[in-house]
Amino acid sequence: MATSAPNTGQDPAPAAALSFPPGFLWGTATAAYQIEGAAREDGRTPSIWDVYSHTPGRVRNGDTGDIATDHFHRWPEDIAIMSDLGVGAYRFSVSWPRVQPTGSGPVSEKGLDFYRRLTDGLLEKGIQPVVTLYHWDLPQELEDAGGWPERDTSYRFAEYAGIVADALGDRVKTWTTLNEPWCSAFLGYGSGVHAPGRTDPADSLRAAHHLNLGHGLAVRELRDRLPADAKVSVTLNLHHVRPLTEDPADIDAVRRIDGVANRVFTGPMLDGAYPADVIEDTSGVTDWSFVQDGDTALIHQPLDFLGVNYYSPTLVSHHSGPAVHGSDGHGASDHSPWPGADNVAFHQTPGDRTAMGWTIDPSGLYELLTRVRRDHPDLPLMITENGAAFDDYAAPDGEVRDPERIAYLRGHLAAVHRAIESGVDVRGYFLWSLLDNFEWSYGYGRRFGMVYVDYATQRRIPKSSAKWYARLIREGGLPAAD
């Protein structure tokens, strides 16, 4: 549950304003299935999230994204809100089944026209469009053919990337291939708490590899089709993993979770190889024969920056009994999203928590950013998601006051500033999220937005955090006082 005075870890609110570098990009972000609605308009076909959310028992209260926040029809209003706030960039995702309904073959020009209108509307207001090609909405027809555990899905994704690049490449300068492939692979095919809801640990590792391969193939397509000055990236929800104690067994538990949380993606994407210890740790699950000669070279494509999503740290220990993973913060399931890590237990980190039950700890963001700089010193970073869900409501006077979120944002932005001062090349920050929306398996019961949405009327109400964020943007850094 939300608390009135969240802990801000090692980065308390500064006594004076903290200025960010000139040109620092201030943005906000959303995902197609969470906001668009119009699930059956203009030829759009079901994605895995349409099917999953319509399956009884999968999503709280039986909520679906059929209408969501109706962004498909209300995008001019949403752009006007962003313009009023002064945000410099809007990171949105493209719905694959809206653009290519079967996941292969014919293209829907009506679907592409929606994103052309959205992009043009942003540019007219001086807001930089930032496109994410995949935020979890795989066309159901591709899932029926095997989904991400099948190699062919990687090639279908690259084809789709080329379609969107051809349509928007003359006006979009910043591109992201995948958003949080860890969730797609391990929550979708391991624990089953995300679409498509499968629970096979070997398939989750196959999916991870084919997401990696799809990323590499898509980067090649984007480079071939986009202007030379376009920026290409991927967004990872890198886990900041800590040991419960300094016992060597707990330290090794950190290594093991770091392997299947982070290095299974950063290894091939950034270093050109899967880590040997990850392959060894998961050898009882799969023999990795799905990795073909040349795959890691295809995955290892140059990036212009790395998108980093962060919400809360992860606390683990060695465990010698039955598998324990219910406190990992990723949803309850009888199946683990951590292949090869049954001897690791997850613990609730101490401190105040958001409505998601995630501990508020900005120090984890600082430590994560400095670690990425140590491992990849020449790679610029962008905070592509950071934010918090609280139990927001509209007061009788019509205002939505969310001081908890302001405290959360202040603490985490102070951590980003501290990382920059320590030499980390962070180029921008995207607040998650612009709007309250469909929060995946939690339905409409969790509110991450800086803009409140009354789902019955679709009325938008900027929260006090939105007004705070607008002031931050105007001043180029954290205000001295709220």
Coordinates of N, CA and C in Angstrom, one line a residue, residues 95-184:
S95 N 1.7 -0.9 -31.9 CA 1.0 -2.2 -31.8 C 1.3 -3.0 -33.1
W96 N 2.0 -4.1 -32.9 CA 2.4 -4.9 -34.1 C 1.1 -5.4 -34.8
P97 N 0.0 -5.9 -34.1 CA -1.1 -6.4 -34.8 C -2.0 -5.3 -35.4
R98 N -1.7 -4.0 -35.0 CA -2.4 -2.9 -35.7 C -1.8 -2.6 -37.0
V99 N -0.5 -2.8 -37.1 CA 0.3 -2.5 -38.3 C 0.4 -3.7 -39.3
Q100 N 0.6 -4.9 -38.7 CA 0.7 -6.1 -39.5 C -0.2 -7.2 -38.9
P101 N -1.4 -7.2 -39.2 CA -2.4 -8.0 -38.4 C -2.1 -9.4 -38.2
T102 N -1.4 -10.1 -39.1 CA -1.1 -11.5 -39.0 C 0.3 -11.7 -38.4
G103 N 1.1 -10.7 -38.3 CA 2.4 -10.8 -37.9 C 3.4 -11.2 -39.0
S104 N 2.8 -11.3 -40.2 CA 3.6 -11.5 -41.4 C 2.7 -11.2 -42.6
G105 N 3.3 -10.9 -43.7 CA 2.4 -10.6 -44.8 C 1.9 -9.2 -44.9
P106 N 0.6 -9.1 -45.2 CA 0.0 -7.8 -45.6 C 0.1 -6.8 -44.4
V107 N 0.3 -5.5 -44.9 CA 0.4 -4.4 -43.9 C -0.9 -3.6 -43.9
S108 N -1.3 -3.1 -42.7 CA -2.5 -2.3 -42.6 C -2.1 -0.8 -42.7
E109 N -2.4 -0.2 -43.8 CA -2.1 1.2 -44.0 C -2.9 2.0 -43.0
K110 N -4.1 1.6 -42.7 CA -4.9 2.3 -41.7 C -4.2 2.3 -40.3
G111 N -3.6 1.2 -40.0 CA -2.8 1.1 -38.7 C -1.6 2.0 -38.7
L112 N -0.9 2.0 -39.8 CA 0.3 2.9 -39.9 C -0.2 4.3 -39.9
D113 N -1.3 4.6 -40.5 CA -1.8 6.0 -40.5 C -2.0 6.6 -39.1
F114 N -2.5 5.7 -38.2 CA -2.6 6.2 -36.8 C -1.3 6.7 -36.3
Y115 N -0.2 5.9 -36.5 CA 1.1 6.3 -36.0 C 1.7 7.5 -36.7
R116 N 1.3 7.6 -38.0 CA 1.7 8.8 -38.8 C 1.1 10.1 -38.2
R117 N -0.2 10.0 -37.9 CA -1.0 11.1 -37.3 C -0.4 11.5 -35.9
L118 N -0.2 10.4 -35.1 CA 0.4 10.7 -33.8 C 1.7 11.3 -33.9
T119 N 2.6 10.8 -34.7 CA 4.0 11.4 -34.9 C 3.9 12.8 -35.4
D120 N 3.1 13.1 -36.4 CA 3.0 14.5 -36.9 C 2.4 15.4 -35.8
G121 N 1.5 14.9 -35.0 CA 0.9 15.7 -33.9 C 2.0 16.1 -32.9
L122 N 2.8 15.1 -32.6 CA 3.9 15.4 -31.6 C 4.9 16.4 -32.2
L123 N 5.3 16.2 -33.4 CA 6.3 17.2 -34.0 C 5.7 18.6 -34.1
E124 N 4.4 18.7 -34.4 CA 3.8 20.0 -34.5 C 3.9 20.8 -33.1
K125 N 3.9 20.0 -32.0 CA 4.0 20.6 -30.7 C 5.5 20.7 -30.2
G126 N 6.4 20.3 -31.1 CA 7.8 20.3 -30.6 C 8.2 19.2 -29.7
I127 N 7.5 18.1 -29.7 CA 7.8 17.0 -28.9 C 8.4 15.9 -29.7
Q128 N 9.6 15.4 -29.3 CA 10.3 14.4 -30.0 C 9.6 13.0 -29.9
P129 N 9.2 12.4 -31.0 CA 8.7 11.0 -30.9 C 9.8 10.0 -30.8
V130 N 9.6 9.1 -29.8 CA 10.6 8.0 -29.6 C 9.8 6.7 -29.7
V131 N 10.1 5.9 -30.7 CA 9.3 4.7 -31.0 C 9.9 3.5 -30.4
T132 N 9.1 2.7 -29.7 CA 9.4 1.4 -29.3 C 8.7 0.4 -30.1
L133 N 9.4 -0.5 -30.8 CA 8.8 -1.4 -31.7 C 8.0 -2.5 -31.1
Y134 N 8.4 -3.0 -29.9 CA 7.8 -4.1 -29.3 C 7.7 -3.9 -27.8
H135 N 6.4 -3.7 -27.3 CA 6.2 -3.7 -25.9 C 5.1 -4.8 -25.6
W136 N 5.5 -6.0 -25.9 CA 4.8 -7.2 -25.5 C 3.6 -7.7 -26.2
D137 N 3.1 -7.0 -27.3 CA 1.9 -7.3 -27.9 C 2.1 -8.1 -29.2
L138 N 2.7 -9.3 -29.0 CA 2.9 -10.2 -30.2 C 1.5 -10.6 -30.8
P139 N 1.5 -10.5 -32.2 CA 0.2 -11.0 -32.8 C -0.1 -12.4 -32.5
Q140 N -1.3 -12.7 -32.1 CA -1.7 -14.0 -31.6 C -1.4 -15.1 -32.7
E141 N -1.5 -14.7 -34.0 CA -1.3 -15.7 -35.0 C 0.2 -16.2 -34.9
L142 N 1.1 -15.3 -34.6 CA 2.5 -15.8 -34.4 C 2.6 -16.7 -33.1
E143 N 1.9 -16.3 -32.1 CA 1.9 -17.2 -30.9 C 1.4 -18.6 -31.2
D144 N 0.3 -18.6 -32.0 CA -0.3 -19.9 -32.4 C 0.7 -20.7 -33.2
A145 N 1.7 -20.1 -33.8 CA 2.7 -20.8 -34.6 C 3.9 -21.1 -33.7
G146 N 3.8 -20.8 -32.4 CA 4.9 -21.2 -31.5 C 5.5 -20.0 -30.7
G147 N 5.2 -18.8 -31.1 CA 5.6 -17.6 -30.4 C 7.1 -17.4 -30.4
W148 N 7.6 -16.7 -29.3 CA 9.0 -16.4 -29.3 C 9.9 -17.6 -29.1
P149 N 9.5 -18.7 -28.5 CA 10.4 -19.9 -28.5 C 10.7 -20.4 -29.9
E150 N 10.0 -19.9 -30.9 CA 10.3 -20.4 -32.3 C 11.2 -19.4 -33.0
R151 N 12.2 -19.9 -33.7 CA 13.2 -19.0 -34.4 C 12.5 -18.1 -35.4
D152 N 11.5 -18.6 -36.1 CA 10.9 -17.8 -37.2 C 10.4 -16.4 -36.6
T153 N 10.0 -16.4 -35.4 CA 9.4 -15.1 -34.8 C 10.4 -14.0 -34.9
S154 N 11.7 -14.3 -34.7 CA 12.8 -13.3 -34.8 C 12.8 -12.7 -36.2
Y155 N 12.6 -13.5 -37.2 CA 12.7 -12.9 -38.6 C 11.4 -12.2 -38.9
R156 N 10.3 -12.6 -38.3 CA 9.0 -11.9 -38.5 C 9.1 -10.5 -37.8
F157 N 9.8 -10.4 -36.7 CA 9.9 -9.2 -36.0 C 10.8 -8.2 -36.8
A158 N 11.9 -8.7 -37.4 CA 12.7 -7.9 -38.2 C 12.0 -7.3 -39.4
E159 N 11.1 -8.2 -40.0 CA 10.3 -7.7 -41.2 C 9.4 -6.6 -40.7
Y160 N 8.8 -6.8 -39.6 CA 7.9 -5.7 -39.0 C 8.6 -4.4 -38.7
A161 N 9.8 -4.6 -38.2 CA 10.7 -3.4 -37.9 C 10.9 -2.6 -39.2
G162 N 11.2 -3.3 -40.3 CA 11.4 -2.6 -41.5 C 10.2 -1.9 -42.0
I163 N 9.0 -2.5 -41.8 CA 7.7 -1.8 -42.2 C 7.5 -0.5 -41.5
V164 N 7.7 -0.5 -40.2 CA 7.5 0.7 -39.4 C 8.6 1.7 -39.7
A165 N 9.8 1.3 -39.9 CA 10.9 2.2 -40.3 C 10.6 2.9 -41.6
D166 N 10.1 2.2 -42.6 CA 9.7 2.8 -43.9 C 8.6 3.8 -43.7
A167 N 7.7 3.5 -42.8 CA 6.5 4.4 -42.6 C 6.9 5.7 -41.8
L168 N 7.8 5.6 -40.8 CA 8.0 6.7 -39.9 C 9.4 7.2 -39.9
G169 N 10.3 6.5 -40.6 CA 11.7 6.9 -40.6 C 12.1 8.3 -41.0
D170 N 11.2 8.9 -41.8 CA 11.5 10.3 -42.2 C 11.2 11.3 -41.2
R171 N 10.6 10.9 -40.1 CA 10.2 11.9 -39.0 C 10.6 11.4 -37.6
V172 N 10.8 10.1 -37.4 CA 11.2 9.6 -36.1 C 12.7 9.4 -36.1
K173 N 13.4 10.0 -35.1 CA 14.9 9.9 -35.1 C 15.4 9.0 -34.0
T174 N 14.6 8.5 -33.1 CA 15.0 7.7 -32.0 C 14.2 6.4 -31.9
W175 N 14.8 5.3 -32.0 CA 14.1 4.0 -32.1 C 14.6 3.0 -31.0
T176 N 13.7 2.2 -30.5 CA 14.0 1.1 -29.5 C 13.4 -0.1 -30.1
T177 N 14.2 -1.2 -30.1 CA 13.7 -2.5 -30.7 C 12.7 -3.1 -29.7
L178 N 13.2 -3.6 -28.5 CA 12.4 -4.3 -27.6 C 12.3 -3.5 -26.3
N179 N 11.2 -3.6 -25.6 CA 11.1 -3.2 -24.2 C 11.1 -4.4 -23.3
E180 N 12.0 -4.4 -22.4 CA 12.1 -5.4 -21.3 C 11.9 -6.9 -21.8
P181 N 12.8 -7.3 -22.7 CA 12.6 -8.7 -23.1 C 12.6 -9.7 -22.0
W182 N 13.2 -9.4 -20.8 CA 13.1 -10.3 -19.7 C 11.7 -10.6 -19.4
C183 N 10.8 -9.6 -19.3 CA 9.4 -9.9 -19.0 C 8.8 -10.8 -20.1
S184 N 9.1 -10.4 -21.4 CA 8.5 -11.2 -22.5 C 8.9 -12.7 -22.3

